[in-house]
Amino acid sequence: MLSRTVLRNIFGASRGGFPCRAWNYSESVSNANHREKENLTGRDLEKHELRPLYMDFQATTPMDPRVLDAMLPYQVNYYGNPHSRTHAYGWESERAVEMARKQVADLIGADPREIVFTSGATESNNMSIKGVARFYKSRKKHVVTTQTEHKCVLDSCRALEAEGFDVTYLPVKSNGLVDLEQLEETIRPDTSLVSVMTVNNEIGVKQPVKEIGSGRVCRSKKVFFHTDAAQAVGKIPVNVNEWNVDLMSISGHKIYGPKGVGALYVRRRPRVRLDPLQSGGGQERGLRSGTVPTPLVVGLGAACEIAQQEMQYDHRRISMLADRLLGKIMAGIPDVVMNGDPEKRYPGCINISFAYVEGESLLMALKDVALSSGSACTSASLEPSYVLRAIGTDEDLAHSSIRFGVGRFTTEDEVDYTAEKCIQQVKRLREMSPLWEMVQEGIDLKSIKWTQH
Amino acid sequence: MAASSRSQVLSLYKLLMKESSKFPSYNYRTYALRRVRDAFKENKHVEDSKTVEVLLNKARDNLAVLQRQVSIGQMYATQKIVVEEHRGKKTI
């Protein structure tokens, strides 16, 4: 813990001297106090400044122009309520919504009637976890999930605990994958739901979803299986029937679609029943009341169809770019660790720890590249990521991690630029670090007893 | 491939590339150029006239999408991104 304080003080003192264009500019117009504040809240770019390049495709993706093109007519002329049954405005919107439902269903190998549109993967996750647990609560009181799930899954489980449910948060192995045997042992006769995400949003590991859904673990024991596939759908082949998934969460803005829309797959045979979160007009099979937002849903449908067409092309290219980035960084600097399983992963999400460098300082130094140290939901806090802690990463390495996201619109030049800047800044920060100096002298940092204040 | 469809393919390719290069956004521009080039390369050896016709129609639809989206992009253009300044010439 103390090593971190030391690092923070050293880097904190040197922050003013970064050779960053944006930085110098702000110095000329504002005083030091203002600058400190600005640093935390960010500011808009000036007209003549250059935009940083985008390497945070796990946080969100830019919308594909083809998606916007599909959406615009429904933002302009076709504004009918898809639930209006009495006029043409309603019919044309309904047709568009049903078309989108089919596009989403096709991407995951489902029936269109099994798709429920929601406001995003967070709502889908809330709906499935709280909905299933509450519906079956008279007989079943137990829910299983893992420690590396997304915040919204963990928080939904916390809410259930407050209602008197019993939740097991399974630990994961050091490669980030869940232990199947352990999962099997955890399931009890009163377990109603198992929730394990397909691709992790921070370290990119692919959980053995197919094995979990298989008869041995979930189906034969009549336990429902929910997977949060926000980071997987459209990027890797997904099939709800091959995987025996009962509920699946999908997000629009992770697949080059619009923000504010998502979907939930709810299996019809064997039927999964949920307690709806929202009461109202009974739209979407009564599971999600509220008018379906036609333009957003059309965008989600278009994004799914494009993702299906482009999956192979995108995957090949993203793998190539990710290898290129990783290769360059690994060749350029020593003591770099990649977090998560090296094989069972989605290549577009690369989480790397740079030993003896603090992640936040590195992010600050890499102002020209939009990166994050982990999930956007938790990026405001200085605490190390709970996902990295769950896979047993050392405290100091967890603090030095950065997540690189490669996507459909990333270019070779962007990858080269990022790698180059990253190598340069890590070297510079390490040169200033007393820890790095000690390591160079052959002192084992773990053997040092840092005195407490 | 018949001579007439060959010239159609070539002219459509040129139009698509020209339109793609007009995207003000660096990432959309490079993607569109790359995707058009790769798609034509991938289907270079398609001989069946029906398939060619289907692909041509798809390309025409995409050209219309590109034209609309380029106009929208030009209405809301932003600053250039850092790599454009450094090696912008090369990527286009």
PDB file of N, CA, C and O in Angstrom, chain A residues 225-283:
ATOM      1  N   PHE A 225     -29.763 -20.159 -16.714  1.00  0.00           N
ATOM      2  CA  PHE A 225     -28.427 -19.638 -16.964  1.00  0.00           C
ATOM      3  C   PHE A 225     -28.532 -18.315 -17.709  1.00  0.00           C
ATOM      4  O   PHE A 225     -29.060 -18.247 -18.819  1.00  0.00           O
ATOM      5  N   HIS A 226     -28.032 -17.272 -17.064  1.00  0.00           N
ATOM      6  CA  HIS A 226     -28.009 -15.948 -17.688  1.00  0.00           C
ATOM      7  C   HIS A 226     -26.578 -15.592 -18.033  1.00  0.00           C
ATOM      8  O   HIS A 226     -25.670 -15.846 -17.246  1.00  0.00           O
ATOM      9  N   THR A 227     -26.362 -15.026 -19.229  1.00  0.00           N
ATOM     10  CA  THR A 227     -25.023 -14.529 -19.540  1.00  0.00           C
ATOM     11  C   THR A 227     -25.102 -13.099 -20.043  1.00  0.00           C
ATOM     12  O   THR A 227     -25.983 -12.753 -20.826  1.00  0.00           O
ATOM     13  N   ASP A 228     -24.183 -12.273 -19.537  1.00  0.00           N
ATOM     14  CA  ASP A 228     -24.075 -10.893 -19.988  1.00  0.00           C
ATOM     15  C   ASP A 228     -23.134 -10.902 -21.184  1.00  0.00           C
ATOM     16  O   ASP A 228     -21.930 -11.023 -21.031  1.00  0.00           O
ATOM     17  N   ALA A 229     -23.710 -10.803 -22.382  1.00  0.00           N
ATOM     18  CA  ALA A 229     -22.897 -10.936 -23.594  1.00  0.00           C
ATOM     19  C   ALA A 229     -22.688  -9.585 -24.276  1.00  0.00           C
ATOM     20  O   ALA A 229     -22.453  -9.523 -25.480  1.00  0.00           O
ATOM     21  N   ALA A 230     -22.753  -8.499 -23.492  1.00  0.00           N
ATOM     22  CA  ALA A 230     -22.620  -7.163 -24.081  1.00  0.00           C
ATOM     23  C   ALA A 230     -21.330  -7.016 -24.876  1.00  0.00           C
ATOM     24  O   ALA A 230     -21.305  -6.390 -25.927  1.00  0.00           O
ATOM     25  N   GLN A 231     -20.250  -7.616 -24.360  1.00  0.00           N
ATOM     26  CA  GLN A 231     -18.949  -7.461 -25.030  1.00  0.00           C
ATOM     27  C   GLN A 231     -18.688  -8.576 -26.033  1.00  0.00           C
ATOM     28  O   GLN A 231     -17.614  -8.633 -26.629  1.00  0.00           O
ATOM     29  N   ALA A 232     -19.623  -9.512 -26.170  1.00  0.00           N
ATOM     30  CA  ALA A 232     -19.360 -10.680 -27.016  1.00  0.00           C
ATOM     31  C   ALA A 232     -20.204 -10.694 -28.277  1.00  0.00           C
ATOM     32  O   ALA A 232     -19.713 -11.027 -29.361  1.00  0.00           O
ATOM     33  N   VAL A 233     -21.459 -10.296 -28.154  1.00  0.00           N
ATOM     34  CA  VAL A 233     -22.362 -10.349 -29.295  1.00  0.00           C
ATOM     35  C   VAL A 233     -21.809  -9.489 -30.431  1.00  0.00           C
ATOM     36  O   VAL A 233     -21.348  -8.381 -30.206  1.00  0.00           O
ATOM     37  N   GLY A 234     -21.840 -10.038 -31.619  1.00  0.00           N
ATOM     38  CA  GLY A 234     -21.363  -9.294 -32.778  1.00  0.00           C
ATOM     39  C   GLY A 234     -19.859  -9.332 -32.952  1.00  0.00           C
ATOM     40  O   GLY A 234     -19.344  -8.872 -33.962  1.00  0.00           O
ATOM     41  N   LYS A 235     -19.143  -9.843 -31.956  1.00  0.00           N
ATOM     42  CA  LYS A 235     -17.691  -9.881 -32.055  1.00  0.00           C
ATOM     43  C   LYS A 235     -17.183 -11.307 -32.160  1.00  0.00           C
ATOM     44  O   LYS A 235     -16.186 -11.571 -32.817  1.00  0.00           O
ATOM     45  N   ILE A 236     -17.843 -12.214 -31.449  1.00  0.00           N
ATOM     46  CA  ILE A 236     -17.522 -13.629 -31.591  1.00  0.00           C
ATOM     47  C   ILE A 236     -18.844 -14.353 -31.896  1.00  0.00           C
ATOM     48  O   ILE A 236     -19.909 -13.844 -31.564  1.00  0.00           O
ATOM     49  N   PRO A 237     -18.768 -15.522 -32.549  1.00  0.00           N
ATOM     50  CA  PRO A 237     -20.020 -16.223 -32.847  1.00  0.00           C
ATOM     51  C   PRO A 237     -20.762 -16.582 -31.557  1.00  0.00           C
ATOM     52  O   PRO A 237     -20.156 -17.102 -30.614  1.00  0.00           O
ATOM     53  N   VAL A 238     -22.051 -16.269 -31.518  1.00  0.00           N
ATOM     54  CA  VAL A 238     -22.861 -16.524 -30.330  1.00  0.00           C
ATOM     55  C   VAL A 238     -24.091 -17.306 -30.777  1.00  0.00           C
ATOM     56  O   VAL A 238     -24.722 -16.951 -31.769  1.00  0.00           O
ATOM     57  N   ASN A 239     -24.394 -18.387 -30.084  1.00  0.00           N
ATOM     58  CA  ASN A 239     -25.606 -19.127 -30.406  1.00  0.00           C
ATOM     59  C   ASN A 239     -26.267 -19.611 -29.119  1.00  0.00           C
ATOM     60  O   ASN A 239     -25.713 -20.442 -28.406  1.00  0.00           O
ATOM     61  N   VAL A 240     -27.447 -19.089 -28.859  1.00  0.00           N
ATOM     62  CA  VAL A 240     -28.107 -19.382 -27.582  1.00  0.00           C
ATOM     63  C   VAL A 240     -28.512 -20.844 -27.466  1.00  0.00           C
ATOM     64  O   VAL A 240     -28.596 -21.372 -26.360  1.00  0.00           O
ATOM     65  N   ASN A 241     -28.749 -21.496 -28.596  1.00  0.00           N
ATOM     66  CA  ASN A 241     -29.160 -22.894 -28.514  1.00  0.00           C
ATOM     67  C   ASN A 241     -27.968 -23.816 -28.340  1.00  0.00           C
ATOM     68  O   ASN A 241     -28.028 -24.780 -27.584  1.00  0.00           O
ATOM     69  N   GLU A 242     -26.867 -23.522 -29.042  1.00  0.00           N
ATOM     70  CA  GLU A 242     -25.654 -24.319 -28.837  1.00  0.00           C
ATOM     71  C   GLU A 242     -25.128 -24.157 -27.416  1.00  0.00           C
ATOM     72  O   GLU A 242     -24.585 -25.083 -26.837  1.00  0.00           O
ATOM     73  N   TRP A 243     -25.282 -22.985 -26.878  1.00  0.00           N
ATOM     74  CA  TRP A 243     -24.732 -22.706 -25.548  1.00  0.00           C
ATOM     75  C   TRP A 243     -25.707 -23.041 -24.424  1.00  0.00           C
ATOM     76  O   TRP A 243     -25.339 -22.970 -23.258  1.00  0.00           O
ATOM     77  N   ASN A 244     -26.966 -23.342 -24.787  1.00  0.00           N
ATOM     78  CA  ASN A 244     -28.003 -23.590 -23.782  1.00  0.00           C
ATOM     79  C   ASN A 244     -28.154 -22.425 -22.798  1.00  0.00           C
ATOM     80  O   ASN A 244     -28.243 -22.628 -21.593  1.00  0.00           O
ATOM     81  N   VAL A 245     -28.180 -21.248 -23.356  1.00  0.00           N
ATOM     82  CA  VAL A 245     -28.353 -20.059 -22.530  1.00  0.00           C
ATOM     83  C   VAL A 245     -29.844 -19.783 -22.390  1.00  0.00           C
ATOM     84  O   VAL A 245     -30.601 -19.939 -23.351  1.00  0.00           O
ATOM     85  N   ASP A 246     -30.295 -19.406 -21.195  1.00  0.00           N
ATOM     86  CA  ASP A 246     -31.715 -19.113 -20.992  1.00  0.00           C
ATOM     87  C   ASP A 246     -32.012 -17.628 -21.091  1.00  0.00           C
ATOM     88  O   ASP A 246     -33.103 -17.235 -21.482  1.00  0.00           O
ATOM     89  N   LEU A 247     -31.041 -16.813 -20.677  1.00  0.00           N
ATOM     90  CA  LEU A 247     -31.206 -15.364 -20.761  1.00  0.00           C
ATOM     91  C   LEU A 247     -29.883 -14.767 -21.229  1.00  0.00           C
ATOM     92  O   LEU A 247     -28.820 -15.199 -20.777  1.00  0.00           O
ATOM     93  N   MET A 248     -29.958 -13.787 -22.134  1.00  0.00           N
ATOM     94  CA  MET A 248     -28.720 -13.158 -22.607  1.00  0.00           C
ATOM     95  C   MET A 248     -28.909 -11.659 -22.767  1.00  0.00           C
ATOM     96  O   MET A 248     -29.877 -11.214 -23.380  1.00  0.00           O
ATOM     97  N   SER A 249     -27.965 -10.894 -22.212  1.00  0.00           N
ATOM     98  CA  SER A 249     -28.052  -9.435 -22.308  1.00  0.00           C
ATOM     99  C   SER A 249     -27.215  -8.934 -23.475  1.00  0.00           C
ATOM    100  O   SER A 249     -26.087  -9.383 -23.678  1.00  0.00           O
ATOM    101  N   ILE A 250     -27.790  -7.998 -24.215  1.00  0.00           N
ATOM    102  CA  ILE A 250     -27.124  -7.428 -25.394  1.00  0.00           C
ATOM    103  C   ILE A 250     -27.173  -5.909 -25.284  1.00  0.00           C
ATOM    104  O   ILE A 250     -28.170  -5.359 -24.825  1.00  0.00           O
ATOM    105  N   SER A 251     -26.089  -5.260 -25.700  1.00  0.00           N
ATOM    106  CA  SER A 251     -26.046  -3.810 -25.642  1.00  0.00           C
ATOM    107  C   SER A 251     -25.865  -3.235 -27.039  1.00  0.00           C
ATOM    108  O   SER A 251     -25.116  -3.783 -27.844  1.00  0.00           O
ATOM    109  N   GLY A 252     -26.530  -2.125 -27.333  1.00  0.00           N
ATOM    110  CA  GLY A 252     -26.439  -1.528 -28.657  1.00  0.00           C
ATOM    111  C   GLY A 252     -25.121  -0.809 -28.893  1.00  0.00           C
ATOM    112  O   GLY A 252     -24.487  -0.956 -29.937  1.00  0.00           O
ATOM    113  N   HIS A 253     -24.668  -0.048 -27.894  1.00  0.00           N
ATOM    114  CA  HIS A 253     -23.531   0.828 -28.159  1.00  0.00           C
ATOM    115  C   HIS A 253     -22.189   0.117 -28.068  1.00  0.00           C
ATOM    116  O   HIS A 253     -21.154   0.749 -28.254  1.00  0.00           O
ATOM    117  N   LYS A 254     -22.176  -1.164 -27.811  1.00  0.00           N
ATOM    118  CA  LYS A 254     -20.902  -1.895 -27.849  1.00  0.00           C
ATOM    119  C   LYS A 254     -20.693  -2.527 -29.219  1.00  0.00           C
ATOM    120  O   LYS A 254     -19.641  -3.091 -29.492  1.00  0.00           O
ATOM    121  N   ILE A 255     -21.713  -2.506 -30.051  1.00  0.00           N
ATOM    122  CA  ILE A 255     -21.592  -3.117 -31.379  1.00  0.00           C
ATOM    123  C   ILE A 255     -21.824  -2.084 -32.478  1.00  0.00           C
ATOM    124  O   ILE A 255     -22.443  -2.368 -33.486  1.00  0.00           O
ATOM    125  N   TYR A 256     -21.334  -0.869 -32.252  1.00  0.00           N
ATOM    126  CA  TYR A 256     -21.402   0.205 -33.241  1.00  0.00           C
ATOM    127  C   TYR A 256     -22.845   0.640 -33.503  1.00  0.00           C
ATOM    128  O   TYR A 256     -23.179   1.135 -34.568  1.00  0.00           O
ATOM    129  N   GLY A 257     -23.706   0.416 -32.506  1.00  0.00           N
ATOM    130  CA  GLY A 257     -25.096   0.847 -32.600  1.00  0.00           C
ATOM    131  C   GLY A 257     -25.324   2.066 -31.723  1.00  0.00           C
ATOM    132  O   GLY A 257     -24.374   2.615 -31.152  1.00  0.00           O
ATOM    133  N   PRO A 258     -26.586   2.496 -31.599  1.00  0.00           N
ATOM    134  CA  PRO A 258     -26.876   3.675 -30.785  1.00  0.00           C
ATOM    135  C   PRO A 258     -26.802   3.391 -29.288  1.00  0.00           C
ATOM    136  O   PRO A 258     -26.958   2.247 -28.863  1.00  0.00           O
ATOM    137  N   LYS A 259     -26.548   4.435 -28.523  1.00  0.00           N
ATOM    138  CA  LYS A 259     -26.560   4.306 -27.063  1.00  0.00           C
ATOM    139  C   LYS A 259     -28.002   4.380 -26.577  1.00  0.00           C
ATOM    140  O   LYS A 259     -28.852   4.986 -27.227  1.00  0.00           O
ATOM    141  N   GLY A 260     -28.254   3.756 -25.446  1.00  0.00           N
ATOM    142  CA  GLY A 260     -29.596   3.842 -24.869  1.00  0.00           C
ATOM    143  C   GLY A 260     -30.530   2.758 -25.340  1.00  0.00           C
ATOM    144  O   GLY A 260     -31.734   2.849 -25.140  1.00  0.00           O
ATOM    145  N   VAL A 261     -29.987   1.737 -25.968  1.00  0.00           N
ATOM    146  CA  VAL A 261     -30.837   0.619 -26.368  1.00  0.00           C
ATOM    147  C   VAL A 261     -30.075  -0.688 -26.205  1.00  0.00           C
ATOM    148  O   VAL A 261     -28.858  -0.736 -26.330  1.00  0.00           O
ATOM    149  N   GLY A 262     -30.802  -1.715 -25.875  1.00  0.00           N
ATOM    150  CA  GLY A 262     -30.219  -3.045 -25.723  1.00  0.00           C
ATOM    151  C   GLY A 262     -31.315  -4.061 -25.886  1.00  0.00           C
ATOM    152  O   GLY A 262     -32.447  -3.712 -26.238  1.00  0.00           O
ATOM    153  N   ALA A 263     -30.974  -5.305 -25.644  1.00  0.00           N
ATOM    154  CA  ALA A 263     -31.990  -6.340 -25.776  1.00  0.00           C
ATOM    155  C   ALA A 263     -31.733  -7.420 -24.747  1.00  0.00           C
ATOM    156  O   ALA A 263     -30.623  -7.556 -24.233  1.00  0.00           O
ATOM    157  N   LEU A 264     -32.773  -8.156 -24.443  1.00  0.00           N
ATOM    158  CA  LEU A 264     -32.634  -9.307 -23.570  1.00  0.00           C
ATOM    159  C   LEU A 264     -33.249 -10.488 -24.291  1.00  0.00           C
ATOM    160  O   LEU A 264     -34.378 -10.413 -24.787  1.00  0.00           O
ATOM    161  N   TYR A 265     -32.486 -11.558 -24.360  1.00  0.00           N
ATOM    162  CA  TYR A 265     -33.016 -12.793 -24.915  1.00  0.00           C
ATOM    163  C   TYR A 265     -33.635 -13.576 -23.760  1.00  0.00           C
ATOM    164  O   TYR A 265     -32.984 -13.777 -22.731  1.00  0.00           O
ATOM    165  N   VAL A 266     -34.897 -13.964 -23.899  1.00  0.00           N
ATOM    166  CA  VAL A 266     -35.575 -14.753 -22.860  1.00  0.00           C
ATOM    167  C   VAL A 266     -36.097 -16.023 -23.512  1.00  0.00           C
ATOM    168  O   VAL A 266     -36.956 -15.962 -24.398  1.00  0.00           O
ATOM    169  N   ARG A 267     -35.601 -17.165 -23.110  1.00  0.00           N
ATOM    170  CA  ARG A 267     -35.960 -18.432 -23.747  1.00  0.00           C
ATOM    171  C   ARG A 267     -37.440 -18.759 -23.554  1.00  0.00           C
ATOM    172  O   ARG A 267     -38.013 -18.514 -22.502  1.00  0.00           O
ATOM    173  N   ARG A 268     -38.038 -19.323 -24.615  1.00  0.00           N
ATOM    174  CA  ARG A 268     -39.450 -19.718 -24.538  1.00  0.00           C
ATOM    175  C   ARG A 268     -39.615 -21.194 -24.212  1.00  0.00           C
ATOM    176  O   ARG A 268     -40.580 -21.595 -23.595  1.00  0.00           O
ATOM    177  N   ARG A 269     -38.681 -22.026 -24.699  1.00  0.00           N
ATOM    178  CA  ARG A 269     -38.773 -23.461 -24.408  1.00  0.00           C
ATOM    179  C   ARG A 269     -37.453 -23.997 -23.942  1.00  0.00           C
ATOM    180  O   ARG A 269     -36.523 -24.008 -24.739  1.00  0.00           O
ATOM    181  N   PRO A 270     -37.262 -24.493 -22.716  1.00  0.00           N
ATOM    182  CA  PRO A 270     -38.222 -24.408 -21.619  1.00  0.00           C
ATOM    183  C   PRO A 270     -38.422 -22.963 -21.197  1.00  0.00           C
ATOM    184  O   PRO A 270     -37.482 -22.170 -21.204  1.00  0.00           O
ATOM    185  N   ARG A 271     -39.626 -22.644 -20.815  1.00  0.00           N
ATOM    186  CA  ARG A 271     -39.991 -21.263 -20.585  1.00  0.00           C
ATOM    187  C   ARG A 271     -39.304 -20.691 -19.343  1.00  0.00           C
ATOM    188  O   ARG A 271     -39.245 -21.330 -18.307  1.00  0.00           O
ATOM    189  N   VAL A 272     -38.776 -19.480 -19.506  1.00  0.00           N
ATOM    190  CA  VAL A 272     -38.185 -18.761 -18.377  1.00  0.00           C
ATOM    191  C   VAL A 272     -39.172 -17.679 -17.977  1.00  0.00           C
ATOM    192  O   VAL A 272     -39.646 -16.931 -18.823  1.00  0.00           O
ATOM    193  N   ARG A 273     -39.519 -17.600 -16.732  1.00  0.00           N
ATOM    194  CA  ARG A 273     -40.487 -16.583 -16.308  1.00  0.00           C
ATOM    195  C   ARG A 273     -39.797 -15.552 -15.433  1.00  0.00           C
ATOM    196  O   ARG A 273     -38.915 -15.871 -14.636  1.00  0.00           O
ATOM    197  N   LEU A 274     -40.182 -14.304 -15.652  1.00  0.00           N
ATOM    198  CA  LEU A 274     -39.561 -13.195 -14.911  1.00  0.00           C
ATOM    199  C   LEU A 274     -40.632 -12.340 -14.266  1.00  0.00           C
ATOM    200  O   LEU A 274     -41.711 -12.180 -14.815  1.00  0.00           O
ATOM    201  N   ASP A 275     -40.261 -11.754 -13.160  1.00  0.00           N
ATOM    202  CA  ASP A 275     -41.063 -10.711 -12.561  1.00  0.00           C
ATOM    203  C   ASP A 275     -40.640  -9.417 -13.244  1.00  0.00           C
ATOM    204  O   ASP A 275     -39.479  -9.043 -13.151  1.00  0.00           O
ATOM    205  N   PRO A 276     -41.528  -8.716 -13.966  1.00  0.00           N
ATOM    206  CA  PRO A 276     -41.066  -7.495 -14.640  1.00  0.00           C
ATOM    207  C   PRO A 276     -40.681  -6.396 -13.644  1.00  0.00           C
ATOM    208  O   PRO A 276     -41.246  -6.326 -12.555  1.00  0.00           O
ATOM    209  N   LEU A 277     -39.686  -5.587 -14.040  1.00  0.00           N
ATOM    210  CA  LEU A 277     -39.273  -4.478 -13.164  1.00  0.00           C
ATOM    211  C   LEU A 277     -40.236  -3.311 -13.305  1.00  0.00           C
ATOM    212  O   LEU A 277     -40.533  -2.614 -12.353  1.00  0.00           O
ATOM    213  N   GLN A 278     -40.677  -3.085 -14.566  1.00  0.00           N
ATOM    214  CA  GLN A 278     -41.533  -1.918 -14.827  1.00  0.00           C
ATOM    215  C   GLN A 278     -42.978  -2.343 -15.011  1.00  0.00           C
ATOM    216  O   GLN A 278     -43.254  -3.324 -15.699  1.00  0.00           O
ATOM    217  N   SER A 279     -43.870  -1.576 -14.432  1.00  0.00           N
ATOM    218  CA  SER A 279     -45.293  -1.833 -14.650  1.00  0.00           C
ATOM    219  C   SER A 279     -45.803  -0.814 -15.655  1.00  0.00           C
ATOM    220  O   SER A 279     -45.275   0.286 -15.739  1.00  0.00           O
ATOM    221  N   GLY A 280     -46.802  -1.187 -16.415  1.00  0.00           N
ATOM    222  CA  GLY A 280     -47.334  -0.233 -17.385  1.00  0.00           C
ATOM    223  C   GLY A 280     -48.154  -0.917 -18.450  1.00  0.00           C
ATOM    224  O   GLY A 280     -48.887  -1.866 -18.169  1.00  0.00           O
ATOM    225  N   GLY A 281     -47.963  -0.433 -19.678  1.00  0.00           N
ATOM    226  CA  GLY A 281     -48.811  -0.858 -20.786  1.00  0.00           C
ATOM    227  C   GLY A 281     -48.639  -2.301 -21.239  1.00  0.00           C
ATOM    228  O   GLY A 281     -49.349  -2.744 -22.131  1.00  0.00           O
ATOM    229  N   GLY A 282     -47.697  -3.001 -20.669  1.00  0.00           N
ATOM    230  CA  GLY A 282     -47.547  -4.411 -21.007  1.00  0.00           C
ATOM    231  C   GLY A 282     -46.914  -4.683 -22.358  1.00  0.00           C
ATOM    232  O   GLY A 282     -47.136  -5.726 -22.971  1.00  0.00           O
ATOM    233  N   GLN A 283     -46.098  -3.751 -22.854  1.00  0.00           N
ATOM    234  CA  GLN A 283     -45.409  -3.996 -24.114  1.00  0.00           C
ATOM    235  C   GLN A 283     -44.338  -5.066 -23.928  1.00  0.00           C
ATOM    236  O   GLN A 283     -43.984  -5.402 -22.790  1.00  0.00           O
TER     237      GLN A 283
END
